Amino acid sequence: MRIYLVTISDIPSFESDEKFKDFIVENKYEWWRYMPLVWALATPDSVTTNSLIAKITECYGAIFSFVLEIDVKDVGGVYPASKEMVENMPKGWTPFEWFAKVRDPNYVPSWNR
């Protein structure tokens, strides 16, 4: 499994964003997104940085973007949330839980299920 952070500078249209999301869902990649311009992706080993850049360009057009393959050893951060939001948050929604899930050696990713 490869883990990527995908960053885009702009979302030119709703349709372009949906096109990229549809690509992720159709390929059964694992993903997490809270910030609109950043995707965290877990993909099969066969997916490359260049193939993701090509798909981003196809979906969003000529915008500034970059893809980083990362080796997650630890995750930390802060995200604003109201008490109501935290109480109603789906299990596993936070980036901390997402990264822990995909890093678990016993986890079976969606493309293998």
CSV table of C-alpha atoms in Angstrom, one decimal, residues 8 26 31 43 45 58 64 69 92:
chain,number,residue,atom,x,y,z
A,8,ILE,CA,-4.3,21.3,-5.2
A,26,GLU,CA,-14.3,3.8,-8.7
A,31,TRP,CA,-9.3,8.4,1.2
A,43,THR,CA,-3.7,3.1,-2.9
A,45,ASP,CA,1.4,-0.3,-4.7
A,58,GLU,CA,-7.2,15.7,-16.3
A,64,PHE,CA,-0.8,24.1,-9.2
A,69,GLU,CA,4.1,9.8,-1.2
A,92,GLY,CA,-13.1,6.7,12.3
